[in-house]
Short mmCIF file of N, CA and C in Angstrom, two decimals:
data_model
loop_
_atom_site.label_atom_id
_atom_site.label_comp_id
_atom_site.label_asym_id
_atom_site.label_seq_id
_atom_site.Cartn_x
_atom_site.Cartn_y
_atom_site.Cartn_z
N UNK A 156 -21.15 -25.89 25.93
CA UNK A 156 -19.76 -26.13 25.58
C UNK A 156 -19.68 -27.40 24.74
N UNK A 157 -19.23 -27.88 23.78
CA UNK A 157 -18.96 -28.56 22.79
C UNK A 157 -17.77 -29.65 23.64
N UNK A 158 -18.58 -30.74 23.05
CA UNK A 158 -17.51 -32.19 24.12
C UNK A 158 -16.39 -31.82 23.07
N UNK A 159 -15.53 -32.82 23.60
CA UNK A 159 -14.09 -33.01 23.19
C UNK A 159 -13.71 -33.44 21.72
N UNK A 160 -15.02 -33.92 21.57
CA UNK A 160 -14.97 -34.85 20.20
C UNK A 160 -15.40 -34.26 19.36
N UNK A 161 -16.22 -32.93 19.16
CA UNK A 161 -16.46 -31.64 18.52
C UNK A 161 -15.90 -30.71 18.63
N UNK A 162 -14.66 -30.50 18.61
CA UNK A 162 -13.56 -29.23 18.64
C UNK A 162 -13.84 -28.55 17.43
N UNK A 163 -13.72 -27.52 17.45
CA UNK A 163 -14.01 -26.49 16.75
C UNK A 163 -12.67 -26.58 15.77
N UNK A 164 -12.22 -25.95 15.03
CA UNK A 164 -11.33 -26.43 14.05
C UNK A 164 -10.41 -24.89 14.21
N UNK A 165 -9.09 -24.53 14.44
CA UNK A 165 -8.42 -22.95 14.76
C UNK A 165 -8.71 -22.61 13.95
N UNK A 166 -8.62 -21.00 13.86
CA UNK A 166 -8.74 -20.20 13.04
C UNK A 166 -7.69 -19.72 12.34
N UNK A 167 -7.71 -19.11 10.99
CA UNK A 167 -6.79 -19.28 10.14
C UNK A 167 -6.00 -17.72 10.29
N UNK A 168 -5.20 -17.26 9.81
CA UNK A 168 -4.66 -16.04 10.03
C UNK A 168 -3.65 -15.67 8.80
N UNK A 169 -3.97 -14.75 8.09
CA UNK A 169 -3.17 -14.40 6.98
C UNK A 169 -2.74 -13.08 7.35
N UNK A 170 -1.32 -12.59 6.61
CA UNK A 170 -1.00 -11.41 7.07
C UNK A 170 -0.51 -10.55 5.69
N UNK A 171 -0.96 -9.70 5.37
CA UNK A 171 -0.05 -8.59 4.53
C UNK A 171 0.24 -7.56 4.99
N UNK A 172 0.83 -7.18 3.56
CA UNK A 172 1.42 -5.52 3.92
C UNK A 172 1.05 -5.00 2.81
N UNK A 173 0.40 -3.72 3.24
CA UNK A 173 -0.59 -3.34 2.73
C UNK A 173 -0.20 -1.37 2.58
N UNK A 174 0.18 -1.32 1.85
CA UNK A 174 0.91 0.24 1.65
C UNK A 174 1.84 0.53 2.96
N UNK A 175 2.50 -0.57 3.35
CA UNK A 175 3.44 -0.64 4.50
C UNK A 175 2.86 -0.65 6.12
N UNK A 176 1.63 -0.94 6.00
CA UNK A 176 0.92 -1.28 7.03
C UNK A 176 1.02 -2.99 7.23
N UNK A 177 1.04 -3.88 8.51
CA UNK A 177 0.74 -4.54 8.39
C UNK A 177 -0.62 -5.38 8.92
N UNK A 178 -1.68 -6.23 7.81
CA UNK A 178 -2.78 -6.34 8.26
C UNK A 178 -2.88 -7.81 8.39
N UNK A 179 -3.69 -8.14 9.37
CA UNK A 179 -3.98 -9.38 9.84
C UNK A 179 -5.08 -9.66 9.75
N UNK A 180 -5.87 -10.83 8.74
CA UNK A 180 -7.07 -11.16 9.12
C UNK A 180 -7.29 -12.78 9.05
N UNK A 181 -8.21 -12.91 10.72
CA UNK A 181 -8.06 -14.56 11.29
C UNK A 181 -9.70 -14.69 11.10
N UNK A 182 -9.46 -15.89 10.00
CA UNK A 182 -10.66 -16.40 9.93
C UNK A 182 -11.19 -17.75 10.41
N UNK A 183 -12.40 -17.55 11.62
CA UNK A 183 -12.91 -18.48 12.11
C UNK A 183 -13.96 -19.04 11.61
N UNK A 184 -14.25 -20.21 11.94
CA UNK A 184 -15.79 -20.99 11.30
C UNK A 184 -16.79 -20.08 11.58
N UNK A 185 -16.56 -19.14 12.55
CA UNK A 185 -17.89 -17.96 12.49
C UNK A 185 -17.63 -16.88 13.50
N UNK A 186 -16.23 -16.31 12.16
CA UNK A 186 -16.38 -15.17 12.72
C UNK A 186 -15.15 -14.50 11.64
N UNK A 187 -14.89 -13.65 11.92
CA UNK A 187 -13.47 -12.80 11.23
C UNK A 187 -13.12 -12.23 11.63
N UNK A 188 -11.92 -11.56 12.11
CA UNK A 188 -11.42 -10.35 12.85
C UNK A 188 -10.58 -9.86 11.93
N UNK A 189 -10.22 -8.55 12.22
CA UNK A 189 -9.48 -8.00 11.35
C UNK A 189 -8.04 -6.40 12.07
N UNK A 190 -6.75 -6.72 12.41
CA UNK A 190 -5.86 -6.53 12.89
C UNK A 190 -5.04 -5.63 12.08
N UNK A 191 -4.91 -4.00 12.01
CA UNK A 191 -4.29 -3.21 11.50
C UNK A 191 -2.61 -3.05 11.96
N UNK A 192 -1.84 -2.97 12.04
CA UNK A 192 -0.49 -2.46 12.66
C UNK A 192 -0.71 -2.99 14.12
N UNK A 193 -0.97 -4.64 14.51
CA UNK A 193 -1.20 -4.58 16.07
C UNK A 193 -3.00 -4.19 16.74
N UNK A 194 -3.78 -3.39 15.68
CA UNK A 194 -5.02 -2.85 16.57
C UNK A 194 -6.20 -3.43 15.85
N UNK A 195 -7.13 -4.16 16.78
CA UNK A 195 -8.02 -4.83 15.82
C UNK A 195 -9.14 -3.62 15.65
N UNK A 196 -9.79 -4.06 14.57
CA UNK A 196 -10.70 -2.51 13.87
C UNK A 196 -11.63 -3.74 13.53
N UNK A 197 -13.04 -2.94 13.46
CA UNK A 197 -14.32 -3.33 13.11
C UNK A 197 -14.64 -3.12 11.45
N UNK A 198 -15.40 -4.26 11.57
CA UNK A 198 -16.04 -3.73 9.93
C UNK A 198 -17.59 -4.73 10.18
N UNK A 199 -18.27 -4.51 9.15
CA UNK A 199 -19.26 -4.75 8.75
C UNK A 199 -19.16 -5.22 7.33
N UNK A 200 -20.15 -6.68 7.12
CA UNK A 200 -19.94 -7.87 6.01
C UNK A 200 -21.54 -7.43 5.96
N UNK A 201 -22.26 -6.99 4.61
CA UNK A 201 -23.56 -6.90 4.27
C UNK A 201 -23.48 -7.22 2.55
N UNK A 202 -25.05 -7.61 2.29
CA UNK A 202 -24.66 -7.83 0.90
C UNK A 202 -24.16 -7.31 -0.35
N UNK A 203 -23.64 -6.66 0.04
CA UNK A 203 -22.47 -5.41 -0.86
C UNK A 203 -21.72 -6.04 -0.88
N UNK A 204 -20.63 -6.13 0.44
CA UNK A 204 -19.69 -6.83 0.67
C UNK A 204 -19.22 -6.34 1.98
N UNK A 205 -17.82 -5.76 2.14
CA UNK A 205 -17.15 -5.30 3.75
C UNK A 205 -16.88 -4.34 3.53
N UNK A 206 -17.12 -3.60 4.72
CA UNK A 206 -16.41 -1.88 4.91
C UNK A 206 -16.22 -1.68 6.37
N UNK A 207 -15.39 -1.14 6.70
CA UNK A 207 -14.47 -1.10 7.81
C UNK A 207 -15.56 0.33 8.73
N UNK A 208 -15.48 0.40 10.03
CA UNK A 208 -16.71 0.75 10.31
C UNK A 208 -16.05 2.19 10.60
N UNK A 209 -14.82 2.62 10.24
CA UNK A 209 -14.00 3.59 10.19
C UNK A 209 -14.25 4.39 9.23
N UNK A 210 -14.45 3.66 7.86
CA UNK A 210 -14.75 4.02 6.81
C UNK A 210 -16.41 3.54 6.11
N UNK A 211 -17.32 3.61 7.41
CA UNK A 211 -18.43 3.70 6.88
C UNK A 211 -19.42 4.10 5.76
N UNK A 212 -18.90 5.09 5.40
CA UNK A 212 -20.19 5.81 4.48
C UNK A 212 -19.40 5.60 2.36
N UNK A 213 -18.04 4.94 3.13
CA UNK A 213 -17.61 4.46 0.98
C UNK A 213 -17.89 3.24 0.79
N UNK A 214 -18.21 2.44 -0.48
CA UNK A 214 -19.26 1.65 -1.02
C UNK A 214 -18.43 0.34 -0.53
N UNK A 215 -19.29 -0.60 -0.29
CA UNK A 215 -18.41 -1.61 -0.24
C UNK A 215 -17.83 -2.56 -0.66
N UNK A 216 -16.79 -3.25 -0.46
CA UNK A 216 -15.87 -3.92 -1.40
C UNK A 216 -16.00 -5.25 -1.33
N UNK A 217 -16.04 -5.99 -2.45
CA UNK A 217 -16.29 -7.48 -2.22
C UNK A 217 -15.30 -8.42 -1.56
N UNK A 218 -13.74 -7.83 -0.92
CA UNK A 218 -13.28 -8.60 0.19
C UNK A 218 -12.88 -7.93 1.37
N UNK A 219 -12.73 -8.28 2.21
CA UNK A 219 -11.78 -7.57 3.29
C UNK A 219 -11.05 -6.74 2.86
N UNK A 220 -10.00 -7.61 2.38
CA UNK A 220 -8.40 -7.01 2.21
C UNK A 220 -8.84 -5.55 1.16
N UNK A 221 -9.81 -5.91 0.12
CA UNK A 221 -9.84 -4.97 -0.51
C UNK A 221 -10.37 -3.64 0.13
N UNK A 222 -11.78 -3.67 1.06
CA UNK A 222 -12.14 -2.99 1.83
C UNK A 222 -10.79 -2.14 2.89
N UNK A 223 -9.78 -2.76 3.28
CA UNK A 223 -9.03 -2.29 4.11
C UNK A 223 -7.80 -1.62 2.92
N UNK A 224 -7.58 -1.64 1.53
CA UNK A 224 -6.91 -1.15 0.77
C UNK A 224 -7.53 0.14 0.37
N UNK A 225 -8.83 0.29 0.38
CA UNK A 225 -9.48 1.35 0.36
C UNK A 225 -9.39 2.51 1.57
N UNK A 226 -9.37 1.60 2.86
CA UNK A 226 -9.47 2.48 3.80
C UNK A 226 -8.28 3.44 4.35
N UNK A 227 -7.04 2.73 3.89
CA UNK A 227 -6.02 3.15 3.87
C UNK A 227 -5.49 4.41 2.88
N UNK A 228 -5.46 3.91 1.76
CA UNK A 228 -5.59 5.10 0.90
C UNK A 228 -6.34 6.13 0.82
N UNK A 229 -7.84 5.73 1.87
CA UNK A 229 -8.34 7.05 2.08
C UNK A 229 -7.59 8.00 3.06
N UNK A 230 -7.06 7.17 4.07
CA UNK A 230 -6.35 7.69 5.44
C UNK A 230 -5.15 8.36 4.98
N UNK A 231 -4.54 7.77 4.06
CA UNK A 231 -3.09 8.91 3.19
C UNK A 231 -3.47 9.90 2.83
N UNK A 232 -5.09 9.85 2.42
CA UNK A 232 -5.28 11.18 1.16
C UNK A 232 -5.74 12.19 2.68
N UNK A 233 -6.56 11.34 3.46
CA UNK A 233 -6.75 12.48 4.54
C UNK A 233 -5.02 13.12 4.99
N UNK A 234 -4.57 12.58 5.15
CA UNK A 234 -3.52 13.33 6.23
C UNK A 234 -2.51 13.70 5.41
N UNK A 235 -2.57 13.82 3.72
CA UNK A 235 -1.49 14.42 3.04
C UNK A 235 -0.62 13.60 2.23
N UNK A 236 -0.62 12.64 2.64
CA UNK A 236 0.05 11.35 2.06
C UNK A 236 1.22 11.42 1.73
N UNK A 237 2.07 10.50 1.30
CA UNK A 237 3.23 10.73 1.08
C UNK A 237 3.71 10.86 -0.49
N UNK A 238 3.12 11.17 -1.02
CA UNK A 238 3.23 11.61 -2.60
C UNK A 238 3.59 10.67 -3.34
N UNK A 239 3.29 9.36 -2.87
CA UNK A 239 3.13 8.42 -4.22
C UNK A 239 2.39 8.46 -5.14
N UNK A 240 1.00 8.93 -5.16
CA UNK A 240 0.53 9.34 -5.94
C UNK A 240 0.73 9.99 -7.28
N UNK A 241 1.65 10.93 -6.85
CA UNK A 241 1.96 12.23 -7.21
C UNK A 241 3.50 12.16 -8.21
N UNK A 242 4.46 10.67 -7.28
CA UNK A 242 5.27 10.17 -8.11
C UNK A 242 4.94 9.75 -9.57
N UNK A 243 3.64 8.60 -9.22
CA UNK A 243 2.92 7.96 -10.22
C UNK A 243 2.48 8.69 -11.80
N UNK A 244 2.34 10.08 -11.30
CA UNK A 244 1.74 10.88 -12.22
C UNK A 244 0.20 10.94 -11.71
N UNK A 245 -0.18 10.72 -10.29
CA UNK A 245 -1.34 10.48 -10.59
C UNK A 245 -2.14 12.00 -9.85
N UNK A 246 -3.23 12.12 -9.74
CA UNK A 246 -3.89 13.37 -8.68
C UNK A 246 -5.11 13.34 -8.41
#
């Protein structure tokens, strides 16, 4: 345990919204977590970059946030999404 006079320094916590999700990620001197709508989710940091361990097998992205912008938009396209896409002109 670390005396009194070596406190560890808090961890930081940023929040977006993220195709109307909101995501939380608290960064510690050694560590990161990462907080979807309330539920913390795993990922993996390798020299690629991060990918959410949900979305294992797509390439990975050189930040978090970006990694979790990916994972999301995959999760719309799985379940049908809500046709923003489709507003966009896009397919």
């Amino acid at each position: 345990m670390p005396a009194p006079s070596e406190k560890r320094p808090d961890p930081e916590s940023t929040e977006h919204d993220v195709d109307g999700h909101v995501v939380r990620i608290v960064t510690g001197p050694d560590h990161e977590e990462l907080w979807i709508d309330g539920t913390r989710r795993r990922f993996f940091k390798n020299s690629g970059g991060y990918v959410l361990a949900d979305n294992a097998y797509m390439p990975a992205r050189e930040t978090l946030l970006e990694a979790v912008r990916e994972y999301l938009r995959q999760s719309e396209r799985e379940r049908g999404g809500t046709g923003q896409d489709e507003q966009r002109g896009e397919r």
